[in-house]
Amino acid sequence: MCSSDLEDAKVRRLAALALGEIRDPKAAAALMAALKDKDPEVRAAAALSLGDLGDPKSVAPLMAALKDSAPQVRAMAAQALGHMGNPKVEEALLAALQDGEVYVRLAVMRALGEMRAPKAGKALMAAAKDPNDAVRSTVAWALGRIKDPQAGGTLADLLRDKNPHVRGMAAQAMGQLKLFRTIRPLVASLRDPDPFVRYNAAVALGDIGYPQAVRPLMLLLKDQVSCIQEAAAQSLEKITGKSFGLDQVAWHKYWEQNKEAFLSSCAKGLCKY
């Protein structure tokens, strides 16, 4: 390709991106035509901009672009479809989970999570054993978004992953699912050596509102990382309805005086959990 061709392609790519930025509905036809441009970067830019416009007429061309020869186009098409959130694209995205390029699969997983695709749980759980750390991390994120009640076991496995970011995203997802069987792994993760994991586990336990997590969370008030201390205090407040901030003495005094009554009322279904 000569320099003039490269320059022309650059102009077309920038034009496609600009059309997406101005969000003029009239630009959809031009962008759909650009999905057939000979340059893959132009096609990718067109797909991205169509996602910004959200024109329903662009769904079919974008689904076709999931099979484009260029991986960057397939990735941008997946991102665009996820952003648009049309439930008709779910099956096409699920098929695209078999793409040979890792970053295309990541884009597909993010799209399925963004649109909270109800049928995606099984395929995402199967991907939880992928050797790529970013894939497993994105699987955890997406499972939290779609809130598949069958995902508890998979997330518990990911909470034991060798990669701390994967463990942290699994903890976050558990808080979104609010499943009873995820409680023990979450409590154990409050002792994780990585602060990202401890922080997300503390937040998740507060979101679930599990009363038995009060004492482990009080121990986290002594964590060396300040934001983890604050997350523990906020979760304690969510669970108990009391606010003692980072005052460890006040929390311990309250819990010793009220633990039995609090747990008893929770057992009767009278507290959040």
PDB file of C-alpha atoms in Angstrom:
ATOM      1  CA  MET A   1       0.000   0.000   0.000  1.00  0.00           C
ATOM      2  CA  CYS A   2       1.470   3.350  -1.039  1.00  0.00           C
ATOM      3  CA  SER A   3       1.650   6.414   1.169  1.00  0.00           C
ATOM      4  CA  SER A   4      -1.323   8.101  -0.517  1.00  0.00           C
ATOM      5  CA  ASP A   5      -3.501   5.047   0.172  1.00  0.00           C
ATOM      6  CA  LEU A   6      -2.437   5.075   3.821  1.00  0.00           C
ATOM      7  CA  GLU A   7      -3.255   8.750   4.107  1.00  0.00           C
ATOM      8  CA  ASP A   8      -6.669   8.234   2.500  1.00  0.00           C
ATOM      9  CA  ALA A   9      -7.426   5.397   4.915  1.00  0.00           C
ATOM     10  CA  LYS A  10      -6.413   7.583   7.842  1.00  0.00           C
ATOM     11  CA  VAL A  11      -8.793  10.313   6.684  1.00  0.00           C
ATOM     12  CA  ARG A  12     -11.657   7.818   6.350  1.00  0.00           C
ATOM     13  CA  ARG A  13     -10.921   6.377   9.793  1.00  0.00           C
ATOM     14  CA  LEU A  14     -10.917   9.809  11.422  1.00  0.00           C
ATOM     15  CA  ALA A  15     -14.127  10.708   9.589  1.00  0.00           C
ATOM     16  CA  ALA A  16     -15.819   7.552  10.890  1.00  0.00           C
ATOM     17  CA  LEU A  17     -14.751   8.344  14.447  1.00  0.00           C
ATOM     18  CA  ALA A  18     -15.936  11.946  14.114  1.00  0.00           C
ATOM     19  CA  LEU A  19     -19.373  10.807  12.939  1.00  0.00           C
ATOM     20  CA  GLY A  20     -19.692   8.749  16.085  1.00  0.00           C
ATOM     21  CA  GLU A  21     -18.650  11.631  18.294  1.00  0.00           C
ATOM     22  CA  ILE A  22     -21.232  14.045  16.906  1.00  0.00           C
ATOM     23  CA  ARG A  23     -23.923  11.342  17.250  1.00  0.00           C
ATOM     24  CA  ASP A  24     -25.913  12.501  14.233  1.00  0.00           C
ATOM     25  CA  PRO A  25     -28.483   9.785  13.408  1.00  0.00           C
ATOM     26  CA  LYS A  26     -28.146  10.681   9.743  1.00  0.00           C
ATOM     27  CA  ALA A  27     -24.580   9.351   9.816  1.00  0.00           C
ATOM     28  CA  ALA A  28     -25.668   5.755  10.363  1.00  0.00           C
ATOM     29  CA  ALA A  29     -25.985   4.954   6.660  1.00  0.00           C
ATOM     30  CA  ALA A  30     -22.493   6.229   5.888  1.00  0.00           C
ATOM     31  CA  LEU A  31     -21.035   4.296   8.790  1.00  0.00           C
ATOM     32  CA  MET A  32     -22.770   1.076   7.776  1.00  0.00           C
ATOM     33  CA  ALA A  33     -21.272   1.515   4.327  1.00  0.00           C
ATOM     34  CA  ALA A  34     -17.876   2.046   5.959  1.00  0.00           C
ATOM     35  CA  LEU A  35     -18.157  -1.409   7.541  1.00  0.00           C
ATOM     36  CA  LYS A  36     -17.264  -2.682   4.050  1.00  0.00           C
ATOM     37  CA  ASP A  37     -14.239  -0.407   3.615  1.00  0.00           C
ATOM     38  CA  LYS A  38     -11.110  -2.153   2.327  1.00  0.00           C
ATOM     39  CA  ASP A  39      -9.090  -0.890   5.311  1.00  0.00           C
ATOM     40  CA  PRO A  40      -9.700  -2.793   8.595  1.00  0.00           C
ATOM     41  CA  GLU A  41      -8.965   0.255  10.753  1.00  0.00           C
ATOM     42  CA  VAL A  42     -11.719   2.156   8.968  1.00  0.00           C
ATOM     43  CA  ARG A  43     -14.125  -0.751   9.455  1.00  0.00           C
ATOM     44  CA  ALA A  44     -13.237  -0.912  13.162  1.00  0.00           C
ATOM     45  CA  ALA A  45     -13.803   2.833  13.581  1.00  0.00           C
ATOM     46  CA  ALA A  46     -17.152   2.549  11.816  1.00  0.00           C
ATOM     47  CA  ALA A  47     -18.239  -0.274  14.120  1.00  0.00           C
ATOM     48  CA  LEU A  48     -17.254   1.714  17.196  1.00  0.00           C
ATOM     49  CA  SER A  49     -19.183   4.769  16.022  1.00  0.00           C
ATOM     50  CA  LEU A  50     -22.273   2.740  15.158  1.00  0.00           C
ATOM     51  CA  GLY A  51     -22.309   1.569  18.751  1.00  0.00           C
ATOM     52  CA  ASP A  52     -22.335   5.198  19.855  1.00  0.00           C
ATOM     53  CA  LEU A  53     -25.226   6.023  17.528  1.00  0.00           C
ATOM     54  CA  GLY A  54     -27.307   3.017  18.535  1.00  0.00           C
ATOM     55  CA  ASP A  55     -29.332   2.862  15.324  1.00  0.00           C
ATOM     56  CA  PRO A  56     -31.336  -0.414  15.338  1.00  0.00           C
ATOM     57  CA  LYS A  57     -30.751  -0.750  11.597  1.00  0.00           C
ATOM     58  CA  SER A  58     -27.042  -1.225  12.256  1.00  0.00           C
ATOM     59  CA  VAL A  59     -27.526  -4.359  14.376  1.00  0.00           C
ATOM     60  CA  ALA A  60     -27.484  -6.783  11.431  1.00  0.00           C
ATOM     61  CA  PRO A  61     -24.366  -5.260   9.792  1.00  0.00           C
ATOM     62  CA  LEU A  62     -22.572  -5.273  13.145  1.00  0.00           C
ATOM     63  CA  MET A  63     -23.503  -8.907  13.732  1.00  0.00           C
ATOM     64  CA  ALA A  64     -22.012  -9.694  10.331  1.00  0.00           C
ATOM     65  CA  ALA A  65     -18.885  -7.786  11.352  1.00  0.00           C
ATOM     66  CA  LEU A  66     -18.368 -10.290  14.188  1.00  0.00           C
ATOM     67  CA  LYS A  67     -17.059 -12.570  11.416  1.00  0.00           C
ATOM     68  CA  ASP A  68     -14.820  -9.973   9.775  1.00  0.00           C
ATOM     69  CA  SER A  69     -11.370 -11.179   8.746  1.00  0.00           C
ATOM     70  CA  ALA A  70      -9.702  -8.531  10.930  1.00  0.00           C
ATOM     71  CA  PRO A  71      -9.772  -9.143  14.710  1.00  0.00           C
ATOM     72  CA  GLN A  72      -9.897  -5.433  15.548  1.00  0.00           C
ATOM     73  CA  VAL A  73     -13.127  -5.156  13.569  1.00  0.00           C
ATOM     74  CA  ARG A  74     -14.638  -8.158  15.330  1.00  0.00           C
ATOM     75  CA  ALA A  75     -13.692  -6.692  18.710  1.00  0.00           C
ATOM     76  CA  MET A  76     -15.186  -3.271  17.919  1.00  0.00           C
ATOM     77  CA  ALA A  77     -18.349  -4.882  16.551  1.00  0.00           C
ATOM     78  CA  ALA A  78     -18.768  -6.827  19.794  1.00  0.00           C
ATOM     79  CA  GLN A  79     -18.219  -3.672  21.847  1.00  0.00           C
ATOM     80  CA  ALA A  80     -20.762  -1.779  19.769  1.00  0.00           C
ATOM     81  CA  LEU A  81     -23.385  -4.506  20.090  1.00  0.00           C
ATOM     82  CA  GLY A  82     -22.906  -4.681  23.832  1.00  0.00           C
ATOM     83  CA  HIS A  83     -23.292  -0.942  24.118  1.00  0.00           C
ATOM     84  CA  MET A  84     -26.524  -1.042  22.117  1.00  0.00           C
ATOM     85  CA  GLY A  85     -27.942  -3.809  24.322  1.00  0.00           C
ATOM     86  CA  ASN A  86     -30.293  -5.364  21.774  1.00  0.00           C
ATOM     87  CA  PRO A  87     -31.281  -8.839  23.090  1.00  0.00           C
ATOM     88  CA  LYS A  88     -31.396 -10.171  19.524  1.00  0.00           C
ATOM     89  CA  VAL A  89     -27.600 -10.172  19.365  1.00  0.00           C
ATOM     90  CA  GLU A  90     -27.045 -12.497  22.319  1.00  0.00           C
ATOM     91  CA  GLU A  91     -26.725 -15.703  20.288  1.00  0.00           C
ATOM     92  CA  ALA A  92     -24.283 -14.096  17.850  1.00  0.00           C
ATOM     93  CA  LEU A  93     -22.125 -12.871  20.739  1.00  0.00           C
ATOM     94  CA  LEU A  94     -22.196 -16.278  22.397  1.00  0.00           C
ATOM     95  CA  ALA A  95     -20.922 -17.818  19.172  1.00  0.00           C
ATOM     96  CA  ALA A  96     -18.182 -15.197  19.054  1.00  0.00           C
ATOM     97  CA  LEU A  97     -16.884 -16.440  22.418  1.00  0.00           C
ATOM     98  CA  GLN A  98     -15.115 -19.106  20.371  1.00  0.00           C
ATOM     99  CA  ASP A  99     -13.023 -16.505  18.537  1.00  0.00           C
ATOM    100  CA  GLY A 100      -9.353 -17.411  18.280  1.00  0.00           C
ATOM    101  CA  GLU A 101      -8.125 -13.975  19.350  1.00  0.00           C
ATOM    102  CA  VAL A 102      -8.001 -13.311  23.081  1.00  0.00           C
ATOM    103  CA  TYR A 103      -8.818  -9.616  22.832  1.00  0.00           C
ATOM    104  CA  VAL A 104     -11.859 -10.368  20.688  1.00  0.00           C
ATOM    105  CA  ARG A 105     -13.137 -12.810  23.298  1.00  0.00           C
ATOM    106  CA  LEU A 106     -12.558 -10.173  25.975  1.00  0.00           C
ATOM    107  CA  ALA A 107     -14.622  -7.659  24.012  1.00  0.00           C
ATOM    108  CA  VAL A 108     -17.383 -10.238  23.600  1.00  0.00           C
ATOM    109  CA  MET A 109     -17.419 -11.025  27.337  1.00  0.00           C
ATOM    110  CA  ARG A 110     -17.584  -7.345  28.209  1.00  0.00           C
ATOM    111  CA  ALA A 111     -20.452  -6.922  25.746  1.00  0.00           C
ATOM    112  CA  LEU A 112     -22.383  -9.822  27.263  1.00  0.00           C
ATOM    113  CA  GLY A 113     -21.819  -8.406  30.727  1.00  0.00           C
ATOM    114  CA  GLU A 114     -22.762  -4.885  29.721  1.00  0.00           C
ATOM    115  CA  MET A 115     -26.065  -6.035  28.248  1.00  0.00           C
ATOM    116  CA  ARG A 116     -26.616  -8.479  31.150  1.00  0.00           C
ATOM    117  CA  ALA A 117     -27.254 -11.306  28.705  1.00  0.00           C
ATOM    118  CA  PRO A 118     -29.392 -13.881  30.553  1.00  0.00           C
ATOM    119  CA  LYS A 119     -28.206 -16.877  28.490  1.00  0.00           C
ATOM    120  CA  ALA A 120     -24.494 -16.134  28.826  1.00  0.00           C
ATOM    121  CA  GLY A 121     -23.883 -17.701  32.240  1.00  0.00           C
ATOM    122  CA  LYS A 122     -23.052 -21.240  31.110  1.00  0.00           C
ATOM    123  CA  ALA A 123     -20.635 -20.118  28.393  1.00  0.00           C
ATOM    124  CA  LEU A 124     -18.935 -17.647  30.709  1.00  0.00           C
ATOM    125  CA  MET A 125     -18.528 -20.241  33.442  1.00  0.00           C
ATOM    126  CA  ALA A 126     -16.889 -22.555  30.904  1.00  0.00           C
ATOM    127  CA  ALA A 127     -14.435 -19.768  30.083  1.00  0.00           C
ATOM    128  CA  ALA A 128     -13.449 -19.457  33.752  1.00  0.00           C
ATOM    129  CA  LYS A 129     -10.730 -22.055  33.180  1.00  0.00           C
ATOM    130  CA  ASP A 130      -9.085 -20.101  30.368  1.00  0.00           C
ATOM    131  CA  PRO A 131      -5.301 -19.865  30.872  1.00  0.00           C
ATOM    132  CA  ASN A 132      -5.381 -16.112  30.204  1.00  0.00           C
ATOM    133  CA  ASP A 133      -5.612 -14.014  33.402  1.00  0.00           C
ATOM    134  CA  ALA A 134      -7.517 -11.200  31.694  1.00  0.00           C
ATOM    135  CA  VAL A 135     -10.114 -13.645  30.407  1.00  0.00           C
ATOM    136  CA  ARG A 136     -10.754 -15.122  33.856  1.00  0.00           C
ATOM    137  CA  SER A 137     -10.956 -11.656  35.382  1.00  0.00           C
ATOM    138  CA  THR A 138     -13.465 -10.540  32.753  1.00  0.00           C
ATOM    139  CA  VAL A 139     -15.478 -13.718  33.275  1.00  0.00           C
ATOM    140  CA  ALA A 140     -15.838 -12.822  36.961  1.00  0.00           C
ATOM    141  CA  TRP A 141     -16.873  -9.272  36.120  1.00  0.00           C
ATOM    142  CA  ALA A 142     -19.439 -10.415  33.558  1.00  0.00           C
ATOM    143  CA  LEU A 143     -20.921 -13.066  35.862  1.00  0.00           C
ATOM    144  CA  GLY A 144     -21.439 -10.373  38.474  1.00  0.00           C
ATOM    145  CA  ARG A 145     -23.191  -8.187  35.926  1.00  0.00           C
ATOM    146  CA  ILE A 146     -25.606 -10.846  34.683  1.00  0.00           C
ATOM    147  CA  LYS A 147     -26.203 -12.163  38.227  1.00  0.00           C
ATOM    148  CA  ASP A 148     -26.530 -15.799  37.222  1.00  0.00           C
ATOM    149  CA  PRO A 149     -27.512 -17.681  40.427  1.00  0.00           C
ATOM    150  CA  GLN A 150     -25.641 -20.753  39.162  1.00  0.00           C
ATOM    151  CA  ALA A 151     -22.333 -18.885  39.138  1.00  0.00           C
ATOM    152  CA  GLY A 152     -21.571 -19.203  42.855  1.00  0.00           C
ATOM    153  CA  GLY A 153     -19.333 -22.267  42.517  1.00  0.00           C
ATOM    154  CA  THR A 154     -17.395 -20.805  39.599  1.00  0.00           C
ATOM    155  CA  LEU A 155     -16.824 -17.552  41.469  1.00  0.00           C
ATOM    156  CA  ALA A 156     -15.693 -19.457  44.562  1.00  0.00           C
ATOM    157  CA  ASP A 157     -13.117 -21.199  42.378  1.00  0.00           C
ATOM    158  CA  LEU A 158     -11.989 -17.885  40.912  1.00  0.00           C
ATOM    159  CA  LEU A 159     -11.646 -16.525  44.433  1.00  0.00           C
ATOM    160  CA  ARG A 160      -8.809 -19.036  44.827  1.00  0.00           C
ATOM    161  CA  ASP A 161      -7.160 -18.055  41.534  1.00  0.00           C
ATOM    162  CA  LYS A 162      -3.400 -17.499  41.446  1.00  0.00           C
ATOM    163  CA  ASN A 163      -3.929 -14.006  40.032  1.00  0.00           C
ATOM    164  CA  PRO A 164      -4.988 -11.364  42.611  1.00  0.00           C
ATOM    165  CA  HIS A 165      -6.963  -9.300  40.105  1.00  0.00           C
ATOM    166  CA  VAL A 166      -9.038 -12.357  39.217  1.00  0.00           C
ATOM    167  CA  ARG A 167      -9.658 -13.011  42.920  1.00  0.00           C
ATOM    168  CA  GLY A 168     -10.654  -9.405  43.484  1.00  0.00           C
ATOM    169  CA  MET A 169     -13.113  -9.372  40.586  1.00  0.00           C
ATOM    170  CA  ALA A 170     -14.593 -12.652  41.840  1.00  0.00           C
ATOM    171  CA  ALA A 171     -15.140 -11.095  45.272  1.00  0.00           C
ATOM    172  CA  GLN A 172     -16.823  -8.095  43.689  1.00  0.00           C
ATOM    173  CA  ALA A 173     -19.107 -10.348  41.653  1.00  0.00           C
ATOM    174  CA  MET A 174     -20.082 -12.332  44.756  1.00  0.00           C
ATOM    175  CA  GLY A 175     -21.309  -9.135  46.347  1.00  0.00           C
ATOM    176  CA  GLN A 176     -23.477  -8.492  43.304  1.00  0.00           C
ATOM    177  CA  LEU A 177     -24.961 -12.000  43.320  1.00  0.00           C
ATOM    178  CA  LYS A 178     -25.664 -12.022  47.078  1.00  0.00           C
ATOM    179  CA  LEU A 179     -25.586 -15.814  47.319  1.00  0.00           C
ATOM    180  CA  PHE A 180     -25.429 -17.559  50.715  1.00  0.00           C
ATOM    181  CA  ARG A 181     -22.945 -20.183  49.515  1.00  0.00           C
ATOM    182  CA  THR A 182     -20.388 -17.500  48.666  1.00  0.00           C
ATOM    183  CA  ILE A 183     -20.172 -16.215  52.244  1.00  0.00           C
ATOM    184  CA  ARG A 184     -17.442 -18.451  53.657  1.00  0.00           C
ATOM    185  CA  PRO A 185     -15.013 -17.921  50.761  1.00  0.00           C
ATOM    186  CA  LEU A 186     -15.597 -14.172  51.048  1.00  0.00           C
ATOM    187  CA  VAL A 187     -14.896 -14.122  54.771  1.00  0.00           C
ATOM    188  CA  ALA A 188     -11.705 -16.096  54.159  1.00  0.00           C
ATOM    189  CA  SER A 189     -10.702 -13.538  51.510  1.00  0.00           C
ATOM    190  CA  LEU A 190     -10.620 -10.805  54.140  1.00  0.00           C
ATOM    191  CA  ARG A 191      -7.218 -12.328  54.991  1.00  0.00           C
ATOM    192  CA  ASP A 192      -5.968 -12.395  51.405  1.00  0.00           C
ATOM    193  CA  PRO A 193      -2.419 -11.022  51.041  1.00  0.00           C
ATOM    194  CA  ASP A 194      -3.524  -8.721  48.211  1.00  0.00           C
ATOM    195  CA  PRO A 195      -5.274  -5.454  49.199  1.00  0.00           C
ATOM    196  CA  PHE A 196      -7.466  -5.415  46.073  1.00  0.00           C
ATOM    197  CA  VAL A 197      -8.972  -8.736  47.135  1.00  0.00           C
ATOM    198  CA  ARG A 198      -9.454  -7.720  50.774  1.00  0.00           C
ATOM    199  CA  TYR A 199     -11.117  -4.460  49.745  1.00  0.00           C
ATOM    200  CA  ASN A 200     -13.594  -6.121  47.368  1.00  0.00           C
ATOM    201  CA  ALA A 201     -14.358  -8.888  49.868  1.00  0.00           C
ATOM    202  CA  ALA A 202     -15.121  -6.302  52.559  1.00  0.00           C
ATOM    203  CA  VAL A 203     -17.415  -4.355  50.238  1.00  0.00           C
ATOM    204  CA  ALA A 204     -19.150  -7.533  49.067  1.00  0.00           C
ATOM    205  CA  LEU A 205     -19.934  -8.695  52.609  1.00  0.00           C
ATOM    206  CA  GLY A 206     -21.511  -5.339  53.336  1.00  0.00           C
ATOM    207  CA  ASP A 207     -23.583  -5.526  50.147  1.00  0.00           C
ATOM    208  CA  ILE A 208     -24.799  -8.993  51.142  1.00  0.00           C
ATOM    209  CA  GLY A 209     -25.429  -7.889  54.728  1.00  0.00           C
ATOM    210  CA  TYR A 210     -24.239 -11.106  56.347  1.00  0.00           C
ATOM    211  CA  PRO A 211     -24.299 -10.732  60.178  1.00  0.00           C
ATOM    212  CA  GLN A 212     -21.658 -13.394  60.831  1.00  0.00           C
ATOM    213  CA  ALA A 213     -19.171 -11.207  58.960  1.00  0.00           C
ATOM    214  CA  VAL A 214     -19.243  -8.522  61.665  1.00  0.00           C
ATOM    215  CA  ARG A 215     -16.343  -9.849  63.733  1.00  0.00           C
ATOM    216  CA  PRO A 216     -14.049 -10.555  60.743  1.00  0.00           C
ATOM    217  CA  LEU A 217     -14.821  -7.079  59.406  1.00  0.00           C
ATOM    218  CA  MET A 218     -13.950  -5.527  62.770  1.00  0.00           C
ATOM    219  CA  LEU A 219     -10.523  -7.146  62.509  1.00  0.00           C
ATOM    220  CA  LEU A 220     -10.108  -5.464  59.149  1.00  0.00           C
ATOM    221  CA  LEU A 221     -10.401  -2.056  60.829  1.00  0.00           C
ATOM    222  CA  LYS A 222      -6.719  -2.605  61.699  1.00  0.00           C
ATOM    223  CA  ASP A 223      -5.679  -3.220  58.091  1.00  0.00           C
ATOM    224  CA  GLN A 224      -2.564  -1.366  56.963  1.00  0.00           C
ATOM    225  CA  VAL A 225      -4.415   0.056  53.932  1.00  0.00           C
ATOM    226  CA  SER A 226      -6.685   2.974  54.802  1.00  0.00           C
ATOM    227  CA  CYS A 227      -9.278   2.418  52.087  1.00  0.00           C
ATOM    228  CA  ILE A 228      -9.732  -1.158  53.325  1.00  0.00           C
ATOM    229  CA  GLN A 229     -10.320   0.134  56.854  1.00  0.00           C
ATOM    230  CA  GLU A 230     -12.952   2.500  55.460  1.00  0.00           C
ATOM    231  CA  ALA A 231     -14.585  -0.261  53.399  1.00  0.00           C
ATOM    232  CA  ALA A 232     -14.799  -2.452  56.511  1.00  0.00           C
ATOM    233  CA  ALA A 233     -16.376   0.381  58.523  1.00  0.00           C
ATOM    234  CA  GLN A 234     -18.931   1.074  55.795  1.00  0.00           C
ATOM    235  CA  SER A 235     -19.845  -2.606  55.553  1.00  0.00           C
ATOM    236  CA  LEU A 236     -20.225  -2.836  59.320  1.00  0.00           C
ATOM    237  CA  GLU A 237     -22.607   0.104  59.163  1.00  0.00           C
ATOM    238  CA  LYS A 238     -24.611  -1.551  56.366  1.00  0.00           C
ATOM    239  CA  ILE A 239     -24.929  -4.783  58.333  1.00  0.00           C
ATOM    240  CA  THR A 240     -25.664  -3.375  61.797  1.00  0.00           C
ATOM    241  CA  GLY A 241     -27.232  -0.010  61.053  1.00  0.00           C
ATOM    242  CA  LYS A 242     -24.727   1.552  63.471  1.00  0.00           C
ATOM    243  CA  SER A 243     -22.003   4.071  62.663  1.00  0.00           C
ATOM    244  CA  PHE A 244     -18.804   4.060  64.695  1.00  0.00           C
ATOM    245  CA  GLY A 245     -16.438   4.820  61.825  1.00  0.00           C
ATOM    246  CA  LEU A 246     -12.948   3.437  62.429  1.00  0.00           C
ATOM    247  CA  ASP A 247     -13.376   3.346  66.209  1.00  0.00           C
ATOM    248  CA  GLN A 248     -12.385  -0.252  66.974  1.00  0.00           C
ATOM    249  CA  VAL A 249     -13.163   0.066  70.687  1.00  0.00           C
ATOM    250  CA  ALA A 250     -16.696   1.325  70.013  1.00  0.00           C
ATOM    251  CA  TRP A 251     -17.377  -1.450  67.499  1.00  0.00           C
ATOM    252  CA  HIS A 252     -16.136  -4.160  69.852  1.00  0.00           C
ATOM    253  CA  LYS A 253     -18.155  -2.756  72.754  1.00  0.00           C
ATOM    254  CA  TYR A 254     -21.305  -2.575  70.631  1.00  0.00           C
ATOM    255  CA  TRP A 255     -20.873  -6.104  69.310  1.00  0.00           C
ATOM    256  CA  GLU A 256     -20.205  -7.669  72.697  1.00  0.00           C
ATOM    257  CA  GLN A 257     -23.311  -6.011  74.119  1.00  0.00           C
ATOM    258  CA  ASN A 258     -25.626  -6.656  71.175  1.00  0.00           C
ATOM    259  CA  LYS A 259     -24.295  -9.723  69.350  1.00  0.00           C
ATOM    260  CA  GLU A 260     -26.757 -12.269  70.755  1.00  0.00           C
ATOM    261  CA  ALA A 261     -29.829 -10.115  70.233  1.00  0.00           C
ATOM    262  CA  PHE A 262     -28.689  -9.079  66.758  1.00  0.00           C
ATOM    263  CA  LEU A 263     -27.991 -12.623  65.574  1.00  0.00           C
ATOM    264  CA  SER A 264     -31.219 -13.846  67.138  1.00  0.00           C
ATOM    265  CA  SER A 265     -33.319 -11.311  65.263  1.00  0.00           C
ATOM    266  CA  CYS A 266     -31.462 -12.135  62.053  1.00  0.00           C
ATOM    267  CA  ALA A 267     -32.252 -15.805  62.535  1.00  0.00           C
ATOM    268  CA  LYS A 268     -35.926 -14.791  62.668  1.00  0.00           C
ATOM    269  CA  GLY A 269     -35.586 -12.912  59.398  1.00  0.00           C
ATOM    270  CA  LEU A 270     -35.762  -9.478  60.997  1.00  0.00           C
ATOM    271  CA  CYS A 271     -32.482  -8.058  59.707  1.00  0.00           C
ATOM    272  CA  LYS A 272     -31.178  -7.308  56.232  1.00  0.00           C
ATOM    273  CA  TYR A 273     -29.658 -10.701  55.600  1.00  0.00           C
TER     274      TYR A 273
END
